[in-house]
Tab-separated table of C-alpha atoms and ligand atoms in Angstrom:
chain	number	residue	atom	x	y	z
A	1	UNK	CA	35.203	-34.871	72.975
A	2	UNK	CA	32.321	-34.577	71.395
A	3	UNK	CA	28.782	-33.808	74.121
A	4	UNK	CA	25.385	-33.834	73.389
A	5	UNK	CA	24.768	-30.995	75.622
A	6	UNK	CA	23.678	-27.888	74.838
A	7	UNK	CA	25.928	-24.397	75.777
A	8	UNK	CA	23.612	-23.306	77.618
A	9	UNK	CA	22.292	-25.980	80.037
A	10	UNK	CA	23.347	-24.392	83.484
A	11	UNK	CA	22.587	-20.771	82.570
A	12	UNK	CA	21.403	-19.239	85.472
A	13	UNK	CA	22.642	-21.908	87.715
A	14	UNK	CA	24.937	-21.848	90.712
A	15	UNK	CA	27.440	-24.346	91.227
A	16	UNK	CA	29.692	-24.880	94.035
A	17	UNK	CA	32.492	-27.700	93.865
A	18	UNK	CA	34.118	-28.915	97.037
A	19	UNK	CA	37.883	-30.643	96.123
A	20	UNK	CA	37.012	-28.734	93.312
A	21	UNK	CA	40.642	-27.219	92.683
A	22	UNK	CA	42.214	-30.001	91.103
A	23	UNK	CA	41.513	-33.141	88.941
A	24	UNK	CA	38.342	-34.673	88.655
A	25	UNK	CA	36.506	-31.996	90.355
A	26	UNK	CA	37.886	-28.851	88.652
A	27	UNK	CA	37.192	-30.734	85.113
A	28	UNK	CA	33.927	-30.354	87.085
A	29	UNK	CA	33.387	-26.988	87.968
A	30	UNK	CA	35.259	-25.933	84.556
A	31	UNK	CA	31.819	-28.139	82.394
A	32	UNK	CA	29.749	-26.310	85.107
A	33	UNK	CA	31.348	-22.872	83.536
A	34	UNK	CA	31.050	-23.594	80.049
A	35	UNK	CA	27.738	-24.073	80.356
A	36	UNK	CA	26.779	-21.349	81.831
A	37	UNK	CA	26.704	-21.999	85.529
A	38	UNK	CA	28.855	-19.386	87.899
A	39	UNK	CA	30.735	-21.683	90.081
A	40	UNK	CA	32.355	-21.773	93.440
A	41	UNK	CA	35.304	-24.053	94.088
A	42	UNK	CA	36.898	-25.321	97.013
A	43	UNK	CA	40.353	-26.376	98.659
A	44	UNK	CA	42.324	-26.545	101.368
A	45	UNK	CA	44.998	-24.479	100.141
A	46	UNK	CA	43.785	-20.858	99.223
A	47	UNK	CA	46.715	-20.024	96.260
A	48	UNK	CA	45.242	-23.705	94.762
A	49	UNK	CA	41.968	-22.630	95.026
A	50	UNK	CA	42.576	-18.851	93.451
A	51	UNK	CA	44.507	-20.527	90.481
A	52	UNK	CA	41.898	-22.722	90.217
A	53	UNK	CA	39.000	-19.678	89.896
A	54	UNK	CA	41.055	-18.264	86.963
A	55	UNK	CA	41.750	-21.214	85.109
A	56	UNK	CA	37.660	-21.885	85.304
A	57	UNK	CA	36.967	-17.927	84.326
A	58	UNK	CA	33.647	-16.388	83.647
A	59	UNK	CA	34.461	-14.520	87.484
A	60	UNK	CA	34.606	-18.386	89.294
A	61	UNK	CA	35.209	-18.391	92.895
A	62	UNK	CA	38.175	-20.000	94.562
A	63	UNK	CA	37.496	-20.259	98.362
A	64	UNK	CA	39.728	-21.876	101.287
A	65	UNK	CA	38.000	-24.399	104.185
A	66	UNK	CA	38.750	-28.232	105.187
A	67	UNK	CA	35.733	-29.814	104.590
A	68	UNK	CA	36.409	-31.879	107.936
A	69	UNK	CA	35.644	-28.669	109.797
A	70	UNK	CA	31.675	-28.213	109.342
A	71	UNK	CA	31.714	-24.549	110.374
A	72	UNK	CA	34.398	-23.676	108.059
A	73	UNK	CA	32.215	-25.867	105.330
A	74	UNK	CA	29.611	-23.538	105.964
A	75	UNK	CA	31.208	-20.281	105.756
A	76	UNK	CA	32.270	-20.999	101.889
A	77	UNK	CA	29.125	-22.085	101.012
A	78	UNK	CA	27.238	-18.456	102.553
A	79	UNK	CA	30.221	-16.490	100.594
A	80	UNK	CA	29.305	-18.480	97.383
A	81	UNK	CA	25.530	-17.879	98.362
A	82	UNK	CA	26.230	-14.541	99.150
A	83	UNK	CA	28.213	-14.057	95.919
A	84	UNK	CA	25.673	-15.832	93.466
A	85	UNK	CA	22.827	-16.777	94.616
A	86	UNK	CA	20.734	-19.784	96.635
A	87	UNK	CA	22.778	-22.959	94.760
A	88	UNK	CA	21.278	-24.756	92.313
A	89	UNK	CA	24.355	-28.102	92.221
A	90	UNK	CA	26.503	-29.339	95.028
A	91	UNK	CA	29.505	-31.538	94.678
A	92	UNK	CA	30.956	-33.429	97.512
A	93	UNK	CA	34.566	-34.561	96.330
A	94	UNK	CA	37.212	-34.007	97.770
A	95	UNK	CA	39.321	-36.539	99.515
A	96	UNK	CA	42.150	-38.133	99.902
A	97	UNK	CA	44.110	-41.569	100.037
A	98	UNK	CA	47.138	-43.509	99.665
A	99	UNK	CA	48.088	-46.821	99.485
A	100	UNK	CA	49.205	-48.687	102.951
A	101	UNK	CA	48.602	-51.856	104.530
A	102	UNK	CA	45.962	-52.096	107.377
A	103	UNK	CA	48.345	-53.705	109.669
A	104	UNK	CA	51.080	-50.733	109.046
A	105	UNK	CA	47.865	-48.067	108.805
A	106	UNK	CA	47.657	-46.026	111.977
A	107	UNK	CA	44.388	-45.079	113.426
A	108	UNK	CA	44.615	-41.531	112.407
A	109	UNK	CA	45.508	-42.108	109.240
A	110	UNK	CA	42.410	-44.535	108.879
A	111	UNK	CA	40.349	-41.928	110.819
A	112	UNK	CA	42.332	-39.284	108.583
A	113	UNK	CA	40.903	-40.961	104.885
A	114	UNK	CA	37.096	-41.380	106.625
A	115	UNK	CA	36.834	-37.719	107.922
A	116	UNK	CA	37.933	-36.311	104.586
A	117	UNK	CA	35.277	-38.342	102.461
A	118	UNK	CA	33.186	-39.111	104.469
A	119	UNK	CA	32.226	-36.829	106.937
A	120	UNK	CA	33.417	-34.054	104.591
A	121	UNK	CA	30.642	-35.096	102.690
A	122	UNK	CA	28.127	-35.095	105.359
A	123	UNK	CA	29.460	-31.656	105.860
A	124	UNK	CA	28.970	-30.446	102.558
A	125	UNK	CA	25.411	-31.749	102.210
A	126	UNK	CA	24.313	-31.076	105.631
A	127	UNK	CA	26.003	-27.799	105.440
A	128	UNK	CA	24.228	-26.650	102.264
A	129	UNK	CA	20.617	-27.670	102.874
A	130	UNK	CA	18.977	-24.172	103.514
A	131	UNK	CA	21.321	-22.655	101.266
A	132	UNK	CA	20.070	-24.130	98.559
A	133	UNK	CA	17.517	-23.033	95.731
A	134	UNK	CA	14.771	-25.420	96.212
A	135	UNK	CA	12.652	-27.490	94.208
A	136	UNK	CA	15.219	-28.443	91.927
A	137	UNK	CA	18.959	-28.460	93.591
A	138	UNK	CA	21.087	-31.293	92.461
A	139	UNK	CA	23.901	-32.909	94.779
A	140	UNK	CA	26.713	-34.968	94.225
A	141	UNK	CA	28.800	-37.002	95.691
A	142	UNK	CA	32.336	-38.634	93.839
A	143	UNK	CA	32.374	-42.056	95.024
A	144	UNK	CA	34.143	-44.863	93.614
A	145	UNK	CA	34.490	-48.532	92.858
A	146	UNK	CA	36.168	-49.160	96.169
A	147	UNK	CA	32.452	-48.835	97.660
A	148	UNK	CA	32.043	-51.881	96.435
A	149	UNK	CA	35.212	-53.570	94.940
A	150	UNK	CA	37.230	-54.456	98.514
A	151	UNK	CA	40.759	-53.173	97.080
A	152	UNK	CA	43.940	-54.147	99.385
A	153	UNK	CA	45.551	-51.246	100.810
A	154	UNK	CA	42.900	-48.680	100.812
A	155	UNK	CA	40.883	-49.981	103.909
A	156	UNK	CA	40.539	-46.392	104.837
A	157	UNK	CA	39.297	-45.444	101.594
A	158	UNK	CA	36.980	-48.501	100.497
A	159	UNK	CA	35.050	-47.812	104.327
A	160	UNK	CA	34.861	-44.127	103.185
A	161	UNK	CA	33.847	-44.669	99.860
A	162	UNK	CA	30.949	-47.436	100.874
A	163	UNK	CA	29.682	-44.991	103.777
A	164	UNK	CA	29.066	-42.544	100.604
A	165	UNK	CA	26.591	-44.786	98.859
A	166	UNK	CA	24.919	-44.824	101.783
A	167	UNK	CA	24.633	-40.936	102.279
A	168	UNK	CA	23.981	-40.554	98.593
A	169	UNK	CA	20.977	-42.607	98.978
A	170	UNK	CA	19.337	-41.664	103.347
A	171	UNK	CA	19.607	-38.163	102.032
A	172	UNK	CA	17.624	-38.552	98.241
A	173	UNK	CA	15.173	-40.429	100.871
A	174	UNK	CA	14.837	-37.742	103.770
A	175	UNK	CA	15.572	-34.543	101.163
A	176	UNK	CA	13.213	-36.048	97.833
A	177	UNK	CA	11.237	-34.226	96.481
A	178	UNK	CA	12.775	-30.852	96.645
A	179	UNK	CA	16.463	-31.882	96.241
A	180	UNK	CA	18.179	-34.440	93.932
A	181	UNK	CA	21.069	-36.076	95.619
A	182	UNK	CA	23.127	-38.857	92.771
A	183	UNK	CA	26.648	-40.019	92.888
A	184	UNK	CA	28.945	-40.490	90.163
A	185	UNK	CA	31.449	-43.585	90.888
A	186	UNK	CA	34.463	-43.166	88.191
A	187	UNK	CA	37.095	-45.905	87.079
A	188	UNK	CA	40.468	-45.164	87.055
A	189	UNK	CA	40.945	-41.344	85.534
A	190	UNK	CA	44.103	-40.296	83.345
A	191	UNK	CA	46.359	-37.710	84.281
A	192	UNK	CA	44.652	-37.429	88.032
A	193	UNK	CA	46.951	-37.193	91.227
A	194	UNK	CA	44.703	-40.157	92.745
A	195	UNK	CA	46.251	-42.557	89.698
A	196	UNK	CA	49.384	-41.686	90.233
A	197	UNK	CA	48.913	-42.330	94.034
A	198	UNK	CA	47.356	-45.631	93.055
A	199	UNK	CA	49.261	-46.967	89.708
A	200	UNK	CA	52.501	-44.903	90.012
A	201	UNK	CA	54.117	-47.293	87.100
A	202	UNK	CA	53.500	-47.449	84.013
A	203	UNK	CA	53.897	-51.426	84.006
A	204	UNK	CA	50.697	-51.586	86.475
A	205	UNK	CA	48.861	-49.282	84.272
A	206	UNK	CA	49.662	-51.382	80.662
A	207	UNK	CA	48.313	-54.472	82.582
A	208	UNK	CA	45.713	-52.539	83.997
A	209	UNK	CA	43.995	-51.642	80.735
A	210	UNK	CA	43.631	-54.937	79.713
A	211	UNK	CA	41.125	-55.653	82.640
A	212	UNK	CA	39.454	-53.088	81.708
A	213	UNK	CA	36.231	-53.547	79.695
A	214	UNK	CA	37.054	-50.493	77.589
A	215	UNK	CA	40.480	-50.961	77.403
A	216	UNK	CA	41.782	-47.576	78.943
A	217	UNK	CA	41.572	-45.595	81.937
A	218	UNK	CA	38.903	-42.810	81.237
A	219	UNK	CA	39.534	-38.890	80.802
A	220	UNK	CA	38.331	-36.274	83.489
A	221	UNK	CA	35.931	-34.744	81.114
A	222	UNK	CA	33.879	-38.180	80.809
A	223	UNK	CA	32.952	-38.162	84.540
A	224	UNK	CA	32.838	-33.831	84.341
A	225	UNK	CA	29.878	-34.918	81.144
A	226	UNK	CA	28.134	-36.905	83.943
A	227	UNK	CA	28.158	-34.141	86.622
A	228	UNK	CA	25.745	-31.492	83.893
A	229	UNK	CA	23.946	-34.593	82.771
A	230	UNK	CA	22.852	-35.601	86.687
A	231	UNK	CA	23.015	-31.761	87.309
A	232	UNK	CA	20.593	-30.423	84.580
A	233	UNK	CA	16.746	-30.959	83.817
A	234	UNK	CA	17.676	-33.776	81.640
A	235	UNK	CA	18.024	-35.953	84.956
A	236	UNK	CA	14.653	-34.192	86.680
A	237	UNK	CA	13.265	-37.944	87.876
A	238	UNK	CA	17.306	-38.928	89.409
A	239	UNK	CA	17.442	-39.714	92.488
A	240	UNK	CA	19.767	-41.830	94.925
A	241	UNK	CA	21.234	-43.089	92.015
A	242	UNK	CA	25.264	-43.769	91.668
A	243	UNK	CA	26.188	-43.150	88.002
A	244	UNK	CA	29.612	-45.628	87.188
A	245	UNK	CA	31.548	-43.738	84.506
A	246	UNK	CA	34.307	-46.157	84.681
A	247	UNK	CA	34.714	-48.198	81.070
A	248	UNK	CA	33.132	-51.127	82.265
A	249	UNK	CA	35.723	-51.385	85.438
A	250	UNK	CA	33.050	-52.431	88.158
A	251	UNK	CA	32.010	-55.591	86.025
A	252	UNK	CA	35.317	-57.763	86.757
A	253	UNK	CA	39.325	-58.472	85.237
A	254	UNK	CA	37.998	-58.152	80.962
A	255	UNK	CA	41.526	-59.948	80.712
A	256	UNK	CA	39.496	-63.036	81.960
A	257	UNK	CA	37.412	-62.747	78.561
A	258	UNK	CA	38.488	-65.085	75.830
A	259	UNK	CA	35.975	-64.876	72.922
A	260	UNK	CA	36.835	-68.200	71.429
A	261	UNK	CA	35.654	-70.447	74.416
A	262	UNK	CA	33.735	-67.600	76.649
A	263	UNK	CA	34.341	-66.280	79.779
A	264	UNK	CA	36.214	-69.035	81.950
B	1	LIG	P1	42.813	-34.492	93.240
B	1	LIG	O1	42.658	-33.660	92.310
B	1	LIG	O2	43.491	-35.086	94.500
B	1	LIG	O3	41.363	-33.489	93.984
B	1	LIG	C1	41.013	-33.927	95.815
B	1	LIG	C2	40.404	-31.765	95.682
B	1	LIG	O4	40.229	-31.970	97.263
B	1	LIG	C3	41.215	-31.273	95.617
B	1	LIG	O5	41.166	-30.001	95.274
B	1	LIG	C4	41.823	-30.909	96.980
B	1	LIG	O6	42.220	-30.037	96.797
B	1	LIG	C5	40.232	-31.031	97.681
B	1	LIG	N1	40.584	-31.669	98.972
B	1	LIG	C6	41.295	-32.462	99.810
B	1	LIG	N2	41.395	-32.494	101.166
B	1	LIG	C7	40.338	-31.738	101.519
B	1	LIG	C8	39.749	-31.298	102.390
B	1	LIG	N3	40.351	-31.793	103.441
B	1	LIG	N4	39.182	-30.283	102.735
B	1	LIG	C9	38.680	-29.208	101.894
B	1	LIG	N5	39.142	-29.952	100.156
B	1	LIG	C10	40.131	-30.874	100.520
B	1	LIG	O7	42.098	-36.163	93.699
B	1	LIG	P2	41.450	-36.545	92.040
B	1	LIG	O8	42.159	-37.971	92.041
B	1	LIG	O9	41.047	-35.687	91.256
B	1	LIG	O10	39.548	-37.289	92.600
B	1	LIG	C11	38.621	-36.496	92.669
B	1	LIG	C12	37.882	-36.877	93.714
B	1	LIG	O11	37.497	-38.248	92.332
B	1	LIG	C13	37.983	-37.842	94.289
B	1	LIG	O12	36.792	-38.331	95.325
B	1	LIG	C14	38.687	-38.837	94.556
B	1	LIG	O13	38.035	-40.572	95.606
B	1	LIG	C15	37.326	-39.693	93.011
B	1	LIG	N6	38.155	-40.700	92.430
B	1	LIG	C16	39.424	-40.235	91.663
B	1	LIG	C17	39.618	-41.758	90.906
B	1	LIG	C18	40.955	-41.638	90.082
B	1	LIG	O14	41.092	-41.609	89.162
B	1	LIG	N7	41.533	-40.321	90.549
B	1	LIG	C19	38.679	-42.791	90.842
B	1	LIG	C20	37.668	-42.907	91.347
B	1	LIG	C21	37.193	-41.528	91.743
B	1	LIG	P3	43.238	-28.964	98.626
B	1	LIG	O15	44.663	-30.098	98.499
B	1	LIG	O16	43.790	-27.825	98.299
B	1	LIG	O17	42.811	-29.770	99.486
B	2	LIG	N1	51.050	-44.604	104.252
B	2	LIG	C1	50.714	-44.461	105.974
B	2	LIG	N2	49.972	-43.472	106.597
B	2	LIG	C2	50.060	-42.301	105.759
B	2	LIG	C3	50.686	-42.180	104.327
B	2	LIG	C4	50.965	-43.336	103.292
B	2	LIG	N3	51.313	-43.227	102.615
B	2	LIG	N4	50.270	-40.864	104.082
B	2	LIG	C5	49.402	-40.357	105.373
B	2	LIG	N5	50.164	-41.219	106.605
B	2	LIG	C6	49.448	-41.376	108.130
B	2	LIG	C7	50.575	-40.145	108.850
B	2	LIG	O1	51.231	-40.555	108.732
B	2	LIG	C8	49.041	-39.234	109.514
B	2	LIG	O2	48.898	-40.595	110.717
B	2	LIG	P1	49.358	-40.278	112.148
B	2	LIG	O3	49.357	-38.826	112.764
B	2	LIG	O4	49.487	-41.693	112.766
B	2	LIG	O5	51.289	-40.368	111.469
B	2	LIG	C9	47.901	-39.643	109.111
B	2	LIG	O6	48.212	-40.105	107.705
B	2	LIG	C10	47.893	-38.160	108.479
B	2	LIG	O7	48.781	-37.355	107.723
B	2	LIG	P2	48.721	-36.197	107.313
B	2	LIG	O8	49.760	-36.038	106.561
B	2	LIG	O9	48.210	-35.132	109.240
B	2	LIG	O10	47.233	-35.619	106.909
B	2	LIG	P3	46.531	-34.459	106.365
B	2	LIG	O11	45.162	-34.104	106.962
B	2	LIG	O12	47.246	-33.264	106.490
B	2	LIG	O13	46.209	-35.176	104.830
B	2	LIG	C11	46.459	-37.175	103.468
B	2	LIG	C12	45.421	-35.877	103.964
B	2	LIG	C13	46.676	-38.018	104.058
B	2	LIG	C14	45.258	-37.875	102.900
B	2	LIG	C15	46.819	-36.744	102.330
B	2	LIG	O14	47.905	-37.451	101.866
B	2	LIG	C16	46.283	-35.446	101.177
B	2	LIG	O15	45.957	-34.249	101.442
B	2	LIG	N6	45.464	-36.292	100.393
B	2	LIG	C17	44.322	-34.797	99.457
B	2	LIG	C18	45.634	-35.493	98.190
B	2	LIG	C19	44.670	-36.913	97.316
B	2	LIG	O16	45.135	-38.059	98.793
B	2	LIG	N7	44.157	-37.013	96.255
B	2	LIG	C20	43.730	-38.845	96.030
B	2	LIG	C21	42.504	-38.184	95.720
B	2	LIG	S1	42.031	-40.166	95.326
């Protein structure tokens, strides 16, 4: 994709990406490194984290901890700060999701997703505060349209992402002006674990394209570009915002559009 961002946009910055060992968050970590940042990525699986660090290159650090565990998460952040210096950019993107009707979901299944997504975001943001380079630090949580739009079979993810949206807004108020706190809400993104789980059937995918204003799924690189912008000086007056990178998915069902007769 074409980028309007300068090659050295994030030179000298230190970035910590929770859940940065695969998918969208790995794409974000790679883009940060391309733009000059030193990057640490974290996931539960240590080998996957090492592979991700090699893929990112530029001396990236691959760390292992579970965002549900505050002390372990904090330790990973301390390791990143020891290696690279105070953190300028922190992304909270670890998440879990699976389709299940509420009536077929155990309390532990609901809690598991809420703990990874919502408690995990609190742990990452709370844990990083005194390791941040202030003023000027940028925190980003990866949320989703499920925070706003009720999605059957995802009561756990909808509840968790709705909570994340409020964590973003509350912390933007509490921690401004030293720290900016924003969110990115990706729409359906191609070649990700998330969409493998939510739309495994190719026929479902084709029908889904029709309902999106842009008539396609997004690319990992398109979300990464938003994260780079939000972390840069160009976004210096943006805090408490949730940037939809979703091709207009949240506008409603575009397949209902009939330009000859207007919207029905
Ligand atoms: P993914 O590839 O499965 O990435 C999840 C990452 O989080 C992995 O690095 C995973 O590594 C890590 N992780 C999971 N549980 C963790 C835990 N308890 N502690 C620490 N790390 C953990 O997923 P994705 O589809 O790219 O999604 C990435 C983010 O974008 C998520 O926040 C998701 O909700 C959001 N999103 C995705 C889409 C989409 O179309 N895919 C749409 C909207 C929003 P380990 O397994 O090794 O822990
Ligand atoms: N349907 C219903 N319940 C399910 C389920 C499914 N498809 N998958 C897991 N669960 C339940 C389990 O049965 C368990 O509940 P129980 O103790 O009452 O039986 C609970 O969820 C926790 O499962 P467990 O496998 O122990 O959790 P985990 O912490 O090892 O893994 C998950 C977390 C379940 C979210 C796992 O899918 C994961 O690691 N996901 C990360 C990747 C991902 O989801 N990426 C997409 C991001 S959008």
